[in-house]
Amino acid sequence: MKIDETLVQRNTEHLRAVYEAKIKEFRKKIEVLHDKFNKRAQDRIFKTRYETTFGLFLSEYIFKLPVCTLESSIDKVLLNARRLCEAFITVKYFNQQNDFEKMVAYCDRDRMEYLEGCLARTETDEKLFFELKNMPDMNQPNRDELAKLKQKYEEKPAKMPNMNTMAQSVGLKKEYDYFYKFSSKLLHFCPFSLNGDSHFEVPVHKIIFLMRIERYLEKIKEELDIVYQKTKLTN
């Protein structure tokens, strides 16, 4: 059956207008919620400090992500949607587990690995670019911070459960599997890069992922509302 390209174009433009507007709407709602978390943080309520901090930083991360439209590259749209999918799984998981204090150790673990990467980068950079040899050492602040973090723990702190584990726990395993496998083929170099879908820049494909972005923003907002309620109910 031949595709009616005019009909596809008309539907695409209609969906574009609807979902680009919805994306802006939910981003704004999450920004407003961030302000509410910030107010709670300024109240310095000790009993809910972990819930408040979690909500504050996650909401800030979300509304600071780049805004995607139909004009955005497919890479930008896919990366944005994947980040939101993973953020949704994470906040839903923490609401389910109701143990926000663990995020402190998880953040410290990631920070330690980041700092270790910074230290390793100098050596690898010098091997790749001879011009950088004998440059002043810029890593002392990183060494100092890493040493302080190591002193904080007898052993290296635990890593946050991987995304697959969290998705399984909150009933989103199929959603994550689909999104991970599909987006990975398009975002990373692999054999698919040589013979994959060369027509993926067609606007209708972007519209589908803009729709997913809107849906993830909506679900994240719902989960962040639950987190916010926890900052009040446990006072």
CSV table of C-alpha atoms in Angstrom, one decimal:
chain,number,residue,atom,x,y,z
A,1,MET,CA,0.0,0.0,0.0
A,2,LYS,CA,1.4,3.4,-1.0
A,3,ILE,CA,1.9,5.9,1.8
A,4,ASP,CA,0.0,9.1,1.5
A,5,GLU,CA,2.9,11.5,2.1
A,6,THR,CA,0.6,14.5,2.4
A,7,LEU,CA,-1.4,12.9,5.1
A,8,VAL,CA,1.8,11.9,7.0
A,9,GLN,CA,3.1,15.5,6.7
A,10,ARG,CA,-0.2,16.9,8.0
A,11,ASN,CA,-0.3,14.6,10.9
A,12,THR,CA,3.3,15.2,11.7
A,13,GLU,CA,2.8,19.0,11.9
A,14,HIS,CA,-0.3,18.5,14.1
A,15,LEU,CA,1.6,16.2,16.5
A,16,ARG,CA,4.6,18.5,16.5
A,17,ALA,CA,2.5,21.5,17.6
A,18,VAL,CA,0.8,19.5,20.3
A,19,TYR,CA,3.8,17.7,21.8
A,20,GLU,CA,6.3,20.6,21.6
A,21,ALA,CA,3.8,22.6,23.6
A,22,LYS,CA,3.4,19.8,26.1
A,23,ILE,CA,7.1,19.4,26.5
A,24,LYS,CA,7.4,23.1,27.4
A,25,GLU,CA,4.5,22.8,29.8
A,26,PHE,CA,5.9,19.9,31.8
A,27,ARG,CA,9.4,21.3,31.8
A,28,LYS,CA,7.9,24.5,33.4
A,29,LYS,CA,6.0,22.4,35.9
A,30,ILE,CA,9.2,20.6,36.9
A,31,GLU,CA,11.0,23.9,37.2
A,32,VAL,CA,8.3,25.2,39.5
A,33,LEU,CA,8.6,22.0,41.6
A,34,HIS,CA,12.3,22.6,41.8
A,35,ASP,CA,11.6,25.9,43.4
A,36,LYS,CA,9.4,24.2,46.0
A,37,PHE,CA,12.2,21.7,46.7
A,38,ASN,CA,14.7,24.6,47.0
A,39,LYS,CA,12.4,26.3,49.6
A,40,ARG,CA,12.2,23.0,51.6
A,41,ALA,CA,16.0,22.9,51.5
A,42,GLN,CA,16.3,26.4,52.8
A,43,ASP,CA,13.9,25.4,55.7
A,44,ARG,CA,16.7,23.0,56.8
A,45,ILE,CA,14.3,20.2,58.0
A,46,PHE,CA,16.7,17.5,59.2
A,47,LYS,CA,14.4,14.6,59.0
A,48,THR,CA,13.6,15.0,55.3
A,49,ARG,CA,17.0,16.2,54.1
A,50,TYR,CA,17.6,13.2,51.9
A,51,GLU,CA,14.2,13.3,50.1
A,52,THR,CA,14.6,17.1,49.7
A,53,THR,CA,18.1,16.9,48.2
A,54,PHE,CA,17.1,14.1,45.9
A,55,GLY,CA,14.1,16.0,44.6
A,56,LEU,CA,16.1,19.3,44.3
A,57,PHE,CA,18.9,17.9,42.2
A,58,LEU,CA,16.9,15.6,40.1
A,59,SER,CA,14.4,18.3,39.2
A,60,GLU,CA,17.2,20.7,38.4
A,61,TYR,CA,18.8,18.0,36.1
A,62,ILE,CA,15.6,17.6,34.2
A,63,PHE,CA,14.7,21.2,33.5
A,64,LYS,CA,18.3,22.0,32.5
A,65,LEU,CA,18.4,19.3,29.8
A,66,PRO,CA,18.4,20.8,26.3
A,67,VAL,CA,15.0,21.5,24.8
A,68,CYS,CA,14.2,19.3,21.8
A,69,THR,CA,12.1,20.2,18.8
A,70,LEU,CA,11.5,18.7,15.4
A,71,GLU,CA,14.5,20.8,14.1
A,72,SER,CA,16.8,19.0,16.6
A,73,SER,CA,19.1,16.3,15.3
A,74,ILE,CA,17.9,12.8,15.8
A,75,ASP,CA,21.0,12.2,18.0
A,76,LYS,CA,19.9,15.0,20.3
A,77,VAL,CA,16.3,13.8,20.4
A,78,LEU,CA,17.3,10.2,21.2
A,79,LEU,CA,19.8,11.1,23.8
A,80,ASN,CA,17.3,13.4,25.5
A,81,ALA,CA,14.6,10.8,25.5
A,82,ARG,CA,17.0,8.1,26.8
A,83,ARG,CA,18.2,10.3,29.7
A,84,LEU,CA,14.6,11.0,30.6
A,85,CYS,CA,13.7,7.3,30.4
A,86,GLU,CA,16.5,6.5,32.8
A,87,ALA,CA,15.7,9.4,35.1
A,88,PHE,CA,12.1,8.2,35.3
A,89,ILE,CA,13.2,4.7,36.2
A,90,THR,CA,15.5,6.0,38.8
A,91,VAL,CA,13.0,8.3,40.6
A,92,LYS,CA,10.3,5.6,40.5
A,93,TYR,CA,12.8,3.1,42.0
A,94,PHE,CA,13.8,5.4,44.8
A,95,ASN,CA,10.1,6.1,45.6
A,96,GLN,CA,9.5,2.4,45.7
A,97,GLN,CA,12.5,1.6,47.9
A,98,ASN,CA,12.0,4.8,50.0
A,99,ASP,CA,15.6,4.9,51.0
A,100,PHE,CA,16.9,8.2,49.7
A,101,GLU,CA,19.9,8.2,52.1
A,102,LYS,CA,21.6,5.6,49.9
A,103,MET,CA,22.0,8.2,47.2
A,104,VAL,CA,24.7,9.9,49.2
A,105,ALA,CA,27.0,6.9,48.9
A,106,TYR,CA,26.0,6.3,45.2
A,107,CYS,CA,26.9,9.9,44.4
A,108,ASP,CA,30.2,9.7,46.2
A,109,ARG,CA,31.1,6.5,44.3
A,110,ASP,CA,30.4,8.1,41.0
A,111,ARG,CA,32.4,11.2,42.1
A,112,MET,CA,35.3,9.0,43.0
A,113,GLU,CA,35.3,7.3,39.6
A,114,TYR,CA,35.0,10.6,37.9
A,115,LEU,CA,38.1,12.0,39.8
A,116,GLU,CA,40.0,8.8,39.0
A,117,GLY,CA,39.2,9.4,35.4
A,118,CYS,CA,40.5,13.0,35.6
A,119,LEU,CA,43.8,11.8,37.0
A,120,ALA,CA,44.1,9.1,34.3
A,121,ARG,CA,43.3,11.6,31.6
A,122,THR,CA,46.5,13.6,32.1
A,123,GLU,CA,48.7,10.6,31.3
A,124,THR,CA,46.6,9.5,28.3
A,125,ASP,CA,46.5,13.1,27.0
A,126,GLU,CA,50.3,13.4,27.1
A,127,LYS,CA,50.6,10.2,25.2
A,128,LEU,CA,48.3,11.4,22.5
A,129,PHE,CA,49.5,15.1,22.3
A,130,PHE,CA,53.3,15.6,22.8
A,131,GLU,CA,52.6,19.3,23.2
A,132,LEU,CA,51.1,18.7,26.6
A,133,LYS,CA,54.2,17.0,28.1
A,134,ASN,CA,55.8,19.0,30.9
A,135,MET,CA,52.7,21.1,31.4
A,136,PRO,CA,52.0,22.3,34.9
A,137,ASP,CA,50.2,19.7,37.1
A,138,MET,CA,46.5,20.7,37.3
A,139,ASN,CA,45.4,17.7,39.2
A,140,GLN,CA,46.2,18.5,42.8
A,141,PRO,CA,42.7,19.6,43.7
A,142,ASN,CA,41.3,16.4,42.2
A,143,ARG,CA,43.8,14.3,44.2
A,144,ASP,CA,42.9,16.2,47.4
A,145,GLU,CA,39.1,15.7,46.8
A,146,LEU,CA,39.6,12.0,46.0
A,147,ALA,CA,41.7,11.5,49.2
A,148,LYS,CA,38.9,13.1,51.3
A,149,LEU,CA,36.3,10.8,49.8
A,150,LYS,CA,38.4,7.7,50.4
A,151,GLN,CA,38.9,8.7,54.0
A,152,LYS,CA,35.1,8.9,54.4
A,153,TYR,CA,34.7,5.2,53.7
A,154,GLU,CA,36.5,2.1,55.0
A,155,GLU,CA,35.7,0.4,51.7
A,156,LYS,CA,34.7,1.9,48.3
A,157,PRO,CA,31.0,2.8,48.6
A,158,ALA,CA,28.4,0.8,46.8
A,159,LYS,CA,27.4,1.6,43.2
A,160,MET,CA,23.8,2.4,42.5
A,161,PRO,CA,21.9,-0.6,41.1
A,162,ASN,CA,22.2,-0.7,37.3
A,163,MET,CA,19.4,0.6,35.2
A,164,ASN,CA,18.3,-2.8,34.1
A,165,THR,CA,17.9,-3.9,37.8
A,166,MET,CA,16.0,-0.8,38.7
A,167,ALA,CA,13.7,-1.1,35.6
A,168,GLN,CA,13.0,-4.7,36.5
A,169,SER,CA,12.1,-3.7,40.1
A,170,VAL,CA,9.6,-1.0,39.0
A,171,GLY,CA,8.0,-3.0,36.2
A,172,LEU,CA,9.6,-1.1,33.3
A,173,LYS,CA,12.0,-3.9,32.1
A,174,LYS,CA,10.4,-4.2,28.6
A,175,GLU,CA,10.3,-0.4,28.2
A,176,TYR,CA,14.0,-0.1,29.1
A,177,ASP,CA,15.1,-3.1,27.0
A,178,TYR,CA,13.4,-1.7,24.0
A,179,PHE,CA,14.8,1.8,24.5
A,180,TYR,CA,18.3,0.6,25.4
A,181,LYS,CA,18.7,-1.7,22.4
A,182,PHE,CA,17.0,0.6,19.9
A,183,SER,CA,18.8,3.8,20.9
A,184,SER,CA,22.2,2.2,21.4
A,185,LYS,CA,22.2,1.1,17.8
A,186,LEU,CA,21.6,4.7,16.7
A,187,LEU,CA,23.8,6.5,19.3
A,188,HIS,CA,26.9,4.3,19.3
A,189,PHE,CA,29.1,3.2,16.5
A,190,CYS,CA,28.5,-0.5,15.6
A,191,PRO,CA,27.9,-2.6,12.5
A,192,PHE,CA,24.4,-1.1,12.3
A,193,SER,CA,26.1,2.3,11.7
A,194,LEU,CA,27.2,1.0,8.3
A,195,ASN,CA,24.0,-0.5,7.1
A,196,GLY,CA,21.2,0.9,9.4
A,197,ASP,CA,18.2,3.0,8.8
A,198,SER,CA,19.4,5.8,6.6
A,199,HIS,CA,15.9,7.4,6.6
A,200,PHE,CA,15.7,7.9,10.4
A,201,GLU,CA,15.9,11.6,10.0
A,202,VAL,CA,12.4,11.6,8.5
A,203,PRO,CA,10.3,13.9,10.8
A,204,VAL,CA,7.7,11.3,11.8
A,205,HIS,CA,10.4,9.3,13.6
A,206,LYS,CA,11.5,12.4,15.6
A,207,ILE,CA,7.8,13.1,16.5
A,208,ILE,CA,7.5,9.6,18.0
A,209,PHE,CA,10.5,10.3,20.3
A,210,LEU,CA,9.2,13.8,21.1
A,211,MET,CA,6.1,12.1,22.2
A,212,ARG,CA,8.1,9.8,24.5
A,213,ILE,CA,10.0,12.8,25.9
A,214,GLU,CA,6.7,14.4,26.8
A,215,ARG,CA,5.4,11.2,28.4
A,216,TYR,CA,8.6,10.7,30.4
A,217,LEU,CA,8.5,14.3,31.6
A,218,GLU,CA,4.9,13.8,32.7
A,219,LYS,CA,5.7,10.6,34.6
A,220,ILE,CA,8.8,12.2,36.2
A,221,LYS,CA,6.7,15.1,37.4
A,222,GLU,CA,4.2,12.6,39.0
A,223,GLU,CA,7.1,10.8,40.8
A,224,LEU,CA,8.7,14.1,41.9
A,225,ASP,CA,5.3,15.1,43.4
A,226,ILE,CA,5.4,11.9,45.5
A,227,VAL,CA,8.9,12.8,46.6
A,228,TYR,CA,7.8,16.3,47.6
A,229,GLN,CA,4.9,14.9,49.6
A,230,LYS,CA,7.4,12.7,51.5
A,231,THR,CA,9.3,15.9,52.5
A,232,LYS,CA,6.1,17.0,54.3
A,233,LEU,CA,4.6,13.8,55.6
A,234,THR,CA,7.7,12.8,57.6
A,235,ASN,CA,8.2,16.0,59.5
